[in-house]
GROMACS .gro file of N, CA, C and O in nm:
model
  428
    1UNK      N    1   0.568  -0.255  -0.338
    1UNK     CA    2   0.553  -0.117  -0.297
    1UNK      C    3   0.677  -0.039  -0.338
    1UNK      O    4   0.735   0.035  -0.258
    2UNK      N    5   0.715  -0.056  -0.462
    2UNK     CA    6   0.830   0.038  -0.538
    2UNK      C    7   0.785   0.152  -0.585
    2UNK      O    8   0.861   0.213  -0.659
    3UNK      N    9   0.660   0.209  -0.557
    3UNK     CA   10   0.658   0.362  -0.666
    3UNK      C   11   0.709   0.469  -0.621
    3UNK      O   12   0.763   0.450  -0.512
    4UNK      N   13   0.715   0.568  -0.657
    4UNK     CA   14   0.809   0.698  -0.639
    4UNK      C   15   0.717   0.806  -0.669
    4UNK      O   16   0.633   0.812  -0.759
    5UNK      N   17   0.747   0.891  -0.581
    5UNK     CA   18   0.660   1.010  -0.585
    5UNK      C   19   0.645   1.050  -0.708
    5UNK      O   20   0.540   1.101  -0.746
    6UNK      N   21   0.760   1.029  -0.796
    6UNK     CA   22   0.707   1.100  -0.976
    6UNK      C   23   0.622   0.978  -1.008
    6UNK      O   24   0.515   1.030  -1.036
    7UNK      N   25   0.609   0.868  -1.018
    7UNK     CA   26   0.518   0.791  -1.049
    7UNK      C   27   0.349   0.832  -1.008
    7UNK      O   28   0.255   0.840  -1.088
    8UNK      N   29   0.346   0.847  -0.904
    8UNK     CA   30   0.225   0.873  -0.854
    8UNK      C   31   0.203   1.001  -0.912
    8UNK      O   32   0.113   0.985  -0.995
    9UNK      N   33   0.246   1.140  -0.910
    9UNK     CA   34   0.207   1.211  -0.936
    9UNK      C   35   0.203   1.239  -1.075
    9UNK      O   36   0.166   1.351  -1.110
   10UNK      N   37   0.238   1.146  -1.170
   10UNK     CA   38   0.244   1.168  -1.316
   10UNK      C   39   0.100   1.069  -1.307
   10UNK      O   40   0.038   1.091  -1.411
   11UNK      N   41   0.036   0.983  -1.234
   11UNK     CA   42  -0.056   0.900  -1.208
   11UNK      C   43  -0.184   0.960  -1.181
   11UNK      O   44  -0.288   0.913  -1.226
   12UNK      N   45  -0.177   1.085  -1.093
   12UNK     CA   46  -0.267   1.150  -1.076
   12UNK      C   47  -0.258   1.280  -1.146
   12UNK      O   48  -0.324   1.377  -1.110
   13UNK      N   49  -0.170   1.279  -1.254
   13UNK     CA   50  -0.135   1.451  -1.363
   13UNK      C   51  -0.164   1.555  -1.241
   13UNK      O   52  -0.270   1.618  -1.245
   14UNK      N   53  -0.071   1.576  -1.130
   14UNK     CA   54  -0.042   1.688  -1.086
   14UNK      C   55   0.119   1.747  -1.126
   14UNK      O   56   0.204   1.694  -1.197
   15UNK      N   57   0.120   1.862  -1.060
   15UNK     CA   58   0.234   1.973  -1.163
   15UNK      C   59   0.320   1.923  -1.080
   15UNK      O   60   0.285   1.863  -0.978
   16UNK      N   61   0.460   1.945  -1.120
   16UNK     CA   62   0.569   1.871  -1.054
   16UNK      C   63   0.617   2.031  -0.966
   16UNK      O   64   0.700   2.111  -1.008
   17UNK      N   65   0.561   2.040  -0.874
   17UNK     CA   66   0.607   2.171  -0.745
   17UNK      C   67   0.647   2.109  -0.620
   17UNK      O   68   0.624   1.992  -0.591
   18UNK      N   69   0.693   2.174  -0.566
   18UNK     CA   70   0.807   2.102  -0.436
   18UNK      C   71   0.679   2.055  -0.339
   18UNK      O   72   0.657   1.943  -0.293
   19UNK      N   73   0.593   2.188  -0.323
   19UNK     CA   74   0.477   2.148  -0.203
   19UNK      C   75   0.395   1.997  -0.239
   19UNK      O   76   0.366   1.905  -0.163
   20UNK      N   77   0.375   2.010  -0.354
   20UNK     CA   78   0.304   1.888  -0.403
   20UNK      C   79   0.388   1.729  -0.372
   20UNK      O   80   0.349   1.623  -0.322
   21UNK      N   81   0.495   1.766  -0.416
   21UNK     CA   82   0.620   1.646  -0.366
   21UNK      C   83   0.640   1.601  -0.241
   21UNK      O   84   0.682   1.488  -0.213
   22UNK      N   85   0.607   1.704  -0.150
   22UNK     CA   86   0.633   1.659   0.004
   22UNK      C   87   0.447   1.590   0.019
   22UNK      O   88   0.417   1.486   0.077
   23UNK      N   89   0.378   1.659  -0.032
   23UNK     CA   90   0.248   1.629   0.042
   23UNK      C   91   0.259   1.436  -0.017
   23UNK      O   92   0.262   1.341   0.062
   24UNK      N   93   0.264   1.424  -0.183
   24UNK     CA   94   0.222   1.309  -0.224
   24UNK      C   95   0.344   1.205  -0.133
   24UNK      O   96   0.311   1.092  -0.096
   25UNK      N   97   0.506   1.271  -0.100
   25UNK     CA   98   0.577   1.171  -0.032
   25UNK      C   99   0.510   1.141   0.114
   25UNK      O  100   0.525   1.032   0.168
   26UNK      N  101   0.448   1.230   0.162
   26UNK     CA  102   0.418   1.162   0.297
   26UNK      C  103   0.319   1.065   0.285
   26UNK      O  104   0.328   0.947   0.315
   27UNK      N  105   0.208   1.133   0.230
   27UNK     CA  106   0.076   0.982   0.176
   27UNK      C  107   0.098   0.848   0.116
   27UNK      O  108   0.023   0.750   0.115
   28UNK      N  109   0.277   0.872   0.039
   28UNK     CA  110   0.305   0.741   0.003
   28UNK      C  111   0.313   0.684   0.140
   28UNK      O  112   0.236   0.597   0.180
   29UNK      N  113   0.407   0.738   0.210
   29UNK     CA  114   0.488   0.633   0.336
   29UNK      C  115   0.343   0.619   0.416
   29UNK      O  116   0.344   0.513   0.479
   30UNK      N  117   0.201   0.700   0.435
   30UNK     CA  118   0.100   0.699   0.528
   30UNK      C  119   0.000   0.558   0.456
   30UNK      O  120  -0.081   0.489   0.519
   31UNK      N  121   0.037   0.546   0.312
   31UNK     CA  122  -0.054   0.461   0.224
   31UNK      C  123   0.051   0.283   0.237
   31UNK      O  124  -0.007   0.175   0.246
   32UNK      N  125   0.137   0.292   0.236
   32UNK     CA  126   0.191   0.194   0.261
   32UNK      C  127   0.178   0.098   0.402
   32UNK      O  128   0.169  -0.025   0.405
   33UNK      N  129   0.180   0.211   0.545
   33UNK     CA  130   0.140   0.178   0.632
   33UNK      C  131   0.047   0.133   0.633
   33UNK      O  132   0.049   0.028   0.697
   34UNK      N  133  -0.084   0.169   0.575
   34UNK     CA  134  -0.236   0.139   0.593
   34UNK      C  135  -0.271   0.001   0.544
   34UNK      O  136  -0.347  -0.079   0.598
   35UNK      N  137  -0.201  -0.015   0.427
   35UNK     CA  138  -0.228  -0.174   0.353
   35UNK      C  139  -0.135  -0.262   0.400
   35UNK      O  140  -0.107  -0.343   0.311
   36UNK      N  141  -0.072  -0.282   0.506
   36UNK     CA  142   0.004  -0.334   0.564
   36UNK      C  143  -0.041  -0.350   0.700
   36UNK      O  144   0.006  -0.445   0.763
   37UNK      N  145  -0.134  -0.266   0.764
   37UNK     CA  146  -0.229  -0.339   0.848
   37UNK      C  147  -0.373  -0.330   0.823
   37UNK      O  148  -0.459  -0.351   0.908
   38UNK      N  149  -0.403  -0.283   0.652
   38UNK     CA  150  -0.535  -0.347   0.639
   38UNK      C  151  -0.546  -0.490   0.563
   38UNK      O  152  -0.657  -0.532   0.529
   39UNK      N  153  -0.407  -0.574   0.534
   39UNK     CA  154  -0.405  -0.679   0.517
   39UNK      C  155  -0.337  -0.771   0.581
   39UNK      O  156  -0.308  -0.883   0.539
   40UNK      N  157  -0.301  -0.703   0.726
   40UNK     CA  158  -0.317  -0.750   0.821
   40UNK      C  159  -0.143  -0.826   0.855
   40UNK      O  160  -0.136  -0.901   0.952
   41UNK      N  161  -0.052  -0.807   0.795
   41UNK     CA  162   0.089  -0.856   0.766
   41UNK      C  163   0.126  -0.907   0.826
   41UNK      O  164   0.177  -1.013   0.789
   42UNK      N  165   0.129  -0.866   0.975
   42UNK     CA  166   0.218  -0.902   1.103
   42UNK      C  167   0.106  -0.948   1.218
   42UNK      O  168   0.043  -0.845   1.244
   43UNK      N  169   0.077  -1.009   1.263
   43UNK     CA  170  -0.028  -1.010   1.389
   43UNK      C  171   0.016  -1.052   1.494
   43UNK      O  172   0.069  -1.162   1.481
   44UNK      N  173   0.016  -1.006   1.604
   44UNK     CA  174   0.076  -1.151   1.759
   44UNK      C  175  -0.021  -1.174   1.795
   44UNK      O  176  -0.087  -1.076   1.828
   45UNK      N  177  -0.079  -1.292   1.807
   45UNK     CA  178  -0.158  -1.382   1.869
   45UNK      C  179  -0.119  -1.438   2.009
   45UNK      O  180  -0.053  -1.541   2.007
   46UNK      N  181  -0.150  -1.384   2.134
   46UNK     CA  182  -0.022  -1.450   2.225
   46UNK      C  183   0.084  -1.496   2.231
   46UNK      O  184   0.163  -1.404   2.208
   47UNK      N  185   0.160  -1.629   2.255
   47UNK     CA  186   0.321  -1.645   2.206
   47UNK      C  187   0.326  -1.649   2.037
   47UNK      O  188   0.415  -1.607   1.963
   48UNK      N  189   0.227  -1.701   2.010
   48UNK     CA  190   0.253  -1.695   1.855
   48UNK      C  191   0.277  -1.552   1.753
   48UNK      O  192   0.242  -1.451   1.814
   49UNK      N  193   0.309  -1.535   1.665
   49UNK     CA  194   0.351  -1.437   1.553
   49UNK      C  195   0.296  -1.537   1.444
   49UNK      O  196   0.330  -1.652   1.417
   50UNK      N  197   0.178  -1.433   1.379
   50UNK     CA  198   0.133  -1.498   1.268
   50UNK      C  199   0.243  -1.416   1.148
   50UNK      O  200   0.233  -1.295   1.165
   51UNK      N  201   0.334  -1.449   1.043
   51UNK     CA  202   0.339  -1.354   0.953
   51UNK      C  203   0.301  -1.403   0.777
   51UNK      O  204   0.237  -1.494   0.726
   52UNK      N  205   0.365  -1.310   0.735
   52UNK     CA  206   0.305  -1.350   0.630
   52UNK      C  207   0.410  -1.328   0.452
   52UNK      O  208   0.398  -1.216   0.401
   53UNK      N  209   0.472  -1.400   0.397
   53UNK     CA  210   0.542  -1.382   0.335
   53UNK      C  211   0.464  -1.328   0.185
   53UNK      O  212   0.343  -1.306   0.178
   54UNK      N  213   0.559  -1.312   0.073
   54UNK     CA  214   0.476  -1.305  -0.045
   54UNK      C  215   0.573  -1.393  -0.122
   54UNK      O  216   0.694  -1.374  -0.119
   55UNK      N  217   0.512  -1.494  -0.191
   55UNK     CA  218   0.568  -1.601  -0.260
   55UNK      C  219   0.645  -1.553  -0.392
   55UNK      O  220   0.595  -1.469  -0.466
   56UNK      N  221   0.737  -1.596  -0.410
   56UNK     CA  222   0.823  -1.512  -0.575
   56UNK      C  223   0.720  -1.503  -0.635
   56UNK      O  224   0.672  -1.391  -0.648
   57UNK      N  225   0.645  -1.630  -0.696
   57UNK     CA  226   0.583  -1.654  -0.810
   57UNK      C  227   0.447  -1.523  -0.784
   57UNK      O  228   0.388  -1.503  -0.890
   58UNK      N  229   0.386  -1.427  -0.653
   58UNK     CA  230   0.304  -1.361  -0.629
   58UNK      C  231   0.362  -1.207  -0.661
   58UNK      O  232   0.272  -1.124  -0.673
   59UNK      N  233   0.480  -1.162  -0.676
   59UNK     CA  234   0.582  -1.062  -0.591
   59UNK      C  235   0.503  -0.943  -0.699
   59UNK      O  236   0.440  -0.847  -0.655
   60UNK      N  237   0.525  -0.975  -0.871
   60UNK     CA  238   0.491  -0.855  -0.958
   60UNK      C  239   0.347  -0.833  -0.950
   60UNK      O  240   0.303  -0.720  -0.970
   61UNK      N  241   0.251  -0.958  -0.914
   61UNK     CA  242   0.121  -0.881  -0.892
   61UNK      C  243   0.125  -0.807  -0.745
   61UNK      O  244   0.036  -0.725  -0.722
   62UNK      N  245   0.224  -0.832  -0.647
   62UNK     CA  246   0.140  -0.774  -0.519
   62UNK      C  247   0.217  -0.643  -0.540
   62UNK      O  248   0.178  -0.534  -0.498
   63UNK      N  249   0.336  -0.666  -0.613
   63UNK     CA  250   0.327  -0.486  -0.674
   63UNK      C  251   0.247  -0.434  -0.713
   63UNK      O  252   0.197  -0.337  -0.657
   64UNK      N  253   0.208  -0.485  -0.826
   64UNK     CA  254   0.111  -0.372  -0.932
   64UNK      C  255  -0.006  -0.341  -0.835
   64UNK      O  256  -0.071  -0.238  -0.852
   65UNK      N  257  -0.040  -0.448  -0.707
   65UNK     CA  258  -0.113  -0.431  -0.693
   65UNK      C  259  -0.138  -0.322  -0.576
   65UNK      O  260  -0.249  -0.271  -0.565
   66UNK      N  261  -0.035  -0.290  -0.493
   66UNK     CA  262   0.035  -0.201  -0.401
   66UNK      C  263   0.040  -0.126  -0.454
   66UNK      O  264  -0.055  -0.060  -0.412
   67UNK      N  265   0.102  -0.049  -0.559
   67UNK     CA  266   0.126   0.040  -0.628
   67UNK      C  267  -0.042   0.080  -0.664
   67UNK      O  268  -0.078   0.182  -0.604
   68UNK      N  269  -0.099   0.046  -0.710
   68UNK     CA  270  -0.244   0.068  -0.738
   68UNK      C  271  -0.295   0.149  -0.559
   68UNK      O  272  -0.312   0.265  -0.520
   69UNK      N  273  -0.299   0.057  -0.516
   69UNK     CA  274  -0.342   0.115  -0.354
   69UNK      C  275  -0.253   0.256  -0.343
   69UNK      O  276  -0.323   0.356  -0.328
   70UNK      N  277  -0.139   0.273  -0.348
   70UNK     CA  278  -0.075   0.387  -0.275
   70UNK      C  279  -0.136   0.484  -0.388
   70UNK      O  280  -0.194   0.586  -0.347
   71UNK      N  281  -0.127   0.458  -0.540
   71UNK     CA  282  -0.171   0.572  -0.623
   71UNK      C  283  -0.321   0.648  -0.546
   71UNK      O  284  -0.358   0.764  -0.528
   72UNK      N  285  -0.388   0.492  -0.511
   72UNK     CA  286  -0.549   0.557  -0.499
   72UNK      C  287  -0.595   0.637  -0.324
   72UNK      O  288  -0.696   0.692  -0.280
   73UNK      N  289  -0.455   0.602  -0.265
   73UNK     CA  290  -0.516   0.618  -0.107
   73UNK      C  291  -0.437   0.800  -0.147
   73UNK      O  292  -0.448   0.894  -0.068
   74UNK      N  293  -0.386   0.806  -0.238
   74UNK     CA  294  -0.291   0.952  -0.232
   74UNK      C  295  -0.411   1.013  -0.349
   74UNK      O  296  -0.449   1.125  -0.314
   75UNK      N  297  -0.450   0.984  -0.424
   75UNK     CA  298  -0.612   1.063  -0.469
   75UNK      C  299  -0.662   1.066  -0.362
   75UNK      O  300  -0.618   1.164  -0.303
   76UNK      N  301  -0.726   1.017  -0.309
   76UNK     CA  302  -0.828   1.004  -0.188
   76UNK      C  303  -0.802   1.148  -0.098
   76UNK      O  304  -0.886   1.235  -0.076
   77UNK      N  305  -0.663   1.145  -0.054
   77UNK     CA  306  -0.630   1.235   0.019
   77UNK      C  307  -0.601   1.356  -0.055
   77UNK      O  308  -0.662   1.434   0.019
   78UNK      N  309  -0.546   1.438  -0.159
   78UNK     CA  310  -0.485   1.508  -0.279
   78UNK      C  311  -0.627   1.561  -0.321
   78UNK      O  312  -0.679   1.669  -0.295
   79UNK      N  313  -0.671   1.460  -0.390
   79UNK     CA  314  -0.818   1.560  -0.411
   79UNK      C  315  -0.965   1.519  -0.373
   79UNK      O  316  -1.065   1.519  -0.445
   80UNK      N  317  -0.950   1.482  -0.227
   80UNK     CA  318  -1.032   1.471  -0.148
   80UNK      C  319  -1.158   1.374  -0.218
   80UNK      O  320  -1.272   1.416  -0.237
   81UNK      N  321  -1.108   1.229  -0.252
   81UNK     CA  322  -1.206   1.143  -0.327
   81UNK      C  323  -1.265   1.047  -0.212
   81UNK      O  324  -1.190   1.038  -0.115
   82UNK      N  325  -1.346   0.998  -0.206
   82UNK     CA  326  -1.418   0.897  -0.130
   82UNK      C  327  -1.395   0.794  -0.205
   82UNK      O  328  -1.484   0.782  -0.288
   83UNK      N  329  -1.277   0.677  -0.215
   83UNK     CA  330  -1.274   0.576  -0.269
   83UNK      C  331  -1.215   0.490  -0.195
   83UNK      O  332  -1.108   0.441  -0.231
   84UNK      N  333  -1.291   0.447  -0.042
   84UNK     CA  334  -1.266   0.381   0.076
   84UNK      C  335  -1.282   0.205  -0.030
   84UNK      O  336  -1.193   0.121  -0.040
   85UNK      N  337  -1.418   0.200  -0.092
   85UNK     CA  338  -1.467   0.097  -0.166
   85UNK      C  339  -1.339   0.019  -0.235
   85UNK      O  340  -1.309  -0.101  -0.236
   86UNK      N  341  -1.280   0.132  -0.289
   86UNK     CA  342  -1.182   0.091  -0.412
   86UNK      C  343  -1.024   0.066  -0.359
   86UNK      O  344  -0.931   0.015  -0.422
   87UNK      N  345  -1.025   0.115  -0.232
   87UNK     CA  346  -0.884   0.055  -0.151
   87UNK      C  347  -0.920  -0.061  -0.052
   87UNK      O  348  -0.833  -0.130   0.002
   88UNK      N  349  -1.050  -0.077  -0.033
   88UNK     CA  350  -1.073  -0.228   0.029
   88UNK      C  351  -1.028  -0.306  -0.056
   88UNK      O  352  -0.923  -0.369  -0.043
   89UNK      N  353  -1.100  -0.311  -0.150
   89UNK     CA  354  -1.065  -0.428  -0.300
   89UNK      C  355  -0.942  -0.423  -0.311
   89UNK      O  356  -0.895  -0.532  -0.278
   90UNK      N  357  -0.851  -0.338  -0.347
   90UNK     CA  358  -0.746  -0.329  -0.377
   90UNK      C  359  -0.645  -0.428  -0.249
   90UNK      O  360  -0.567  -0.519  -0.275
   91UNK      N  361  -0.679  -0.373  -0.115
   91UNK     CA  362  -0.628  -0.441  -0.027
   91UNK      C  363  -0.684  -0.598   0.005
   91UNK      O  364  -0.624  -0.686   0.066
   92UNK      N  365  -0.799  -0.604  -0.048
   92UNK     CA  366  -0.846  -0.793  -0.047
   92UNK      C  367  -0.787  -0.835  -0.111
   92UNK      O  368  -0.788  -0.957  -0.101
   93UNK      N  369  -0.701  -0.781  -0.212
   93UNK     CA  370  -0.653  -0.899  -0.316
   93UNK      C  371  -0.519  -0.846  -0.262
   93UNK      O  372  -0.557  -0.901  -0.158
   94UNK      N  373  -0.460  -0.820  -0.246
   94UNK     CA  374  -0.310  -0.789  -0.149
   94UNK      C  375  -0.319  -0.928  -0.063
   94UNK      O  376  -0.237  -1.019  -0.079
   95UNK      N  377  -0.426  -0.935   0.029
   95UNK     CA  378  -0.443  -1.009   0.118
   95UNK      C  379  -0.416  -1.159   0.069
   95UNK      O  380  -0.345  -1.245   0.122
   96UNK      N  381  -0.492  -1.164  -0.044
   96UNK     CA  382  -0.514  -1.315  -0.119
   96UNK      C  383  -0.379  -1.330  -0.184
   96UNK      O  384  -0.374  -1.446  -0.226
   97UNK      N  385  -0.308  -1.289  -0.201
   97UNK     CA  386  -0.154  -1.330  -0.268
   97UNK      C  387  -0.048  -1.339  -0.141
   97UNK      O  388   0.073  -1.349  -0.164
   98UNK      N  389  -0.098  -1.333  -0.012
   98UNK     CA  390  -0.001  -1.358   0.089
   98UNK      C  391  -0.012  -1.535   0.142
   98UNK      O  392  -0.097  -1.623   0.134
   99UNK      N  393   0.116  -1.525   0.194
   99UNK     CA  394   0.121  -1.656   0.225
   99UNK      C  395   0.152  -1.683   0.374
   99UNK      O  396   0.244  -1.619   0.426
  100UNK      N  397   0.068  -1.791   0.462
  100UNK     CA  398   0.063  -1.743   0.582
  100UNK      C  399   0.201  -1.846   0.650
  100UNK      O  400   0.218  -1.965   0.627
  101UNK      N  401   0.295  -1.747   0.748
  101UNK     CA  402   0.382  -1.821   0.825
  101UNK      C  403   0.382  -1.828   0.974
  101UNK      O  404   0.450  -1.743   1.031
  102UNK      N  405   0.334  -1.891   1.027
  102UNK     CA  406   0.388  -1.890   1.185
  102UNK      C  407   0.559  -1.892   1.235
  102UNK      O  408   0.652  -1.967   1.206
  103UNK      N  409   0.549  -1.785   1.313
  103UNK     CA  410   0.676  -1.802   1.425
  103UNK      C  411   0.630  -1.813   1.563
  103UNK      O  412   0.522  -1.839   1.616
  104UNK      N  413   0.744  -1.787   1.605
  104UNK     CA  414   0.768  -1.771   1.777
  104UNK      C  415   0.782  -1.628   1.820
  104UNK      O  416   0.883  -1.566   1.787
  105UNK      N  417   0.675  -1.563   1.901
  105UNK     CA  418   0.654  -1.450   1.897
  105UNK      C  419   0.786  -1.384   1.982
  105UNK      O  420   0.828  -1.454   2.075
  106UNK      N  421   0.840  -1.285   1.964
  106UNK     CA  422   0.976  -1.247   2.039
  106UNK      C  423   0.957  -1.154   2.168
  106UNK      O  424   1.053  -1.089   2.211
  107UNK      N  425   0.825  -1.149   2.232
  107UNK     CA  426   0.803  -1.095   2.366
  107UNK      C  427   0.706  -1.058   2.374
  107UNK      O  428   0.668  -1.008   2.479
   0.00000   0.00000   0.00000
């Protein structure tokens, strides 16, 4: 989850204006949140803490593949697209490159 508001918005060819910059920075930080509990990252299970690491050898796809999600959840919102379909997928395979760790839940 490295992209930058000029990334995205050179992603979606909008004009580089300040209003546009604040709107696409908040949907980044609102799009990051979302695939992070729509693939579910952190969970407490009673004392347990399920978490979930990403393995080196996984790290540049679960970028590209993050980066894909934040571009498409900031269309979605920007110019009002219905592509719920296309950020599930995006977030199933997020899901499938995690690796699952148990801890000791801290309260």
């Amino acid at each position: 989850m490295t992209i930058t508001t000029d990334q995205v918005r050179e992603a979606l060819r909008k004009d580089d204006f300040e209003y546009i910059n604040v709107q696409i920075g908040r949907y980044i930080d609102t799009a990051k949140a979302a695939l992070l509990v729509a693939i579910g990252y952190k969970v407490t299970l009673g004392e347990k803490q399920l978490d979930y690491d990403i393995p080196e050898e996984n790290r540049a796809e679960f970028d590209r593949l993050s980066d894909s999600y934040i571009i498409e959840y900031v269309r979605a919102y920007l110019d009002q697209v219905d592509n719920e379909r296309m950020l599930t997928i995006i977030a199933t395979q997020c899901e499938a490159l995690l690796q699952k760790r148990e801890t000791e839940g801290n309260g």
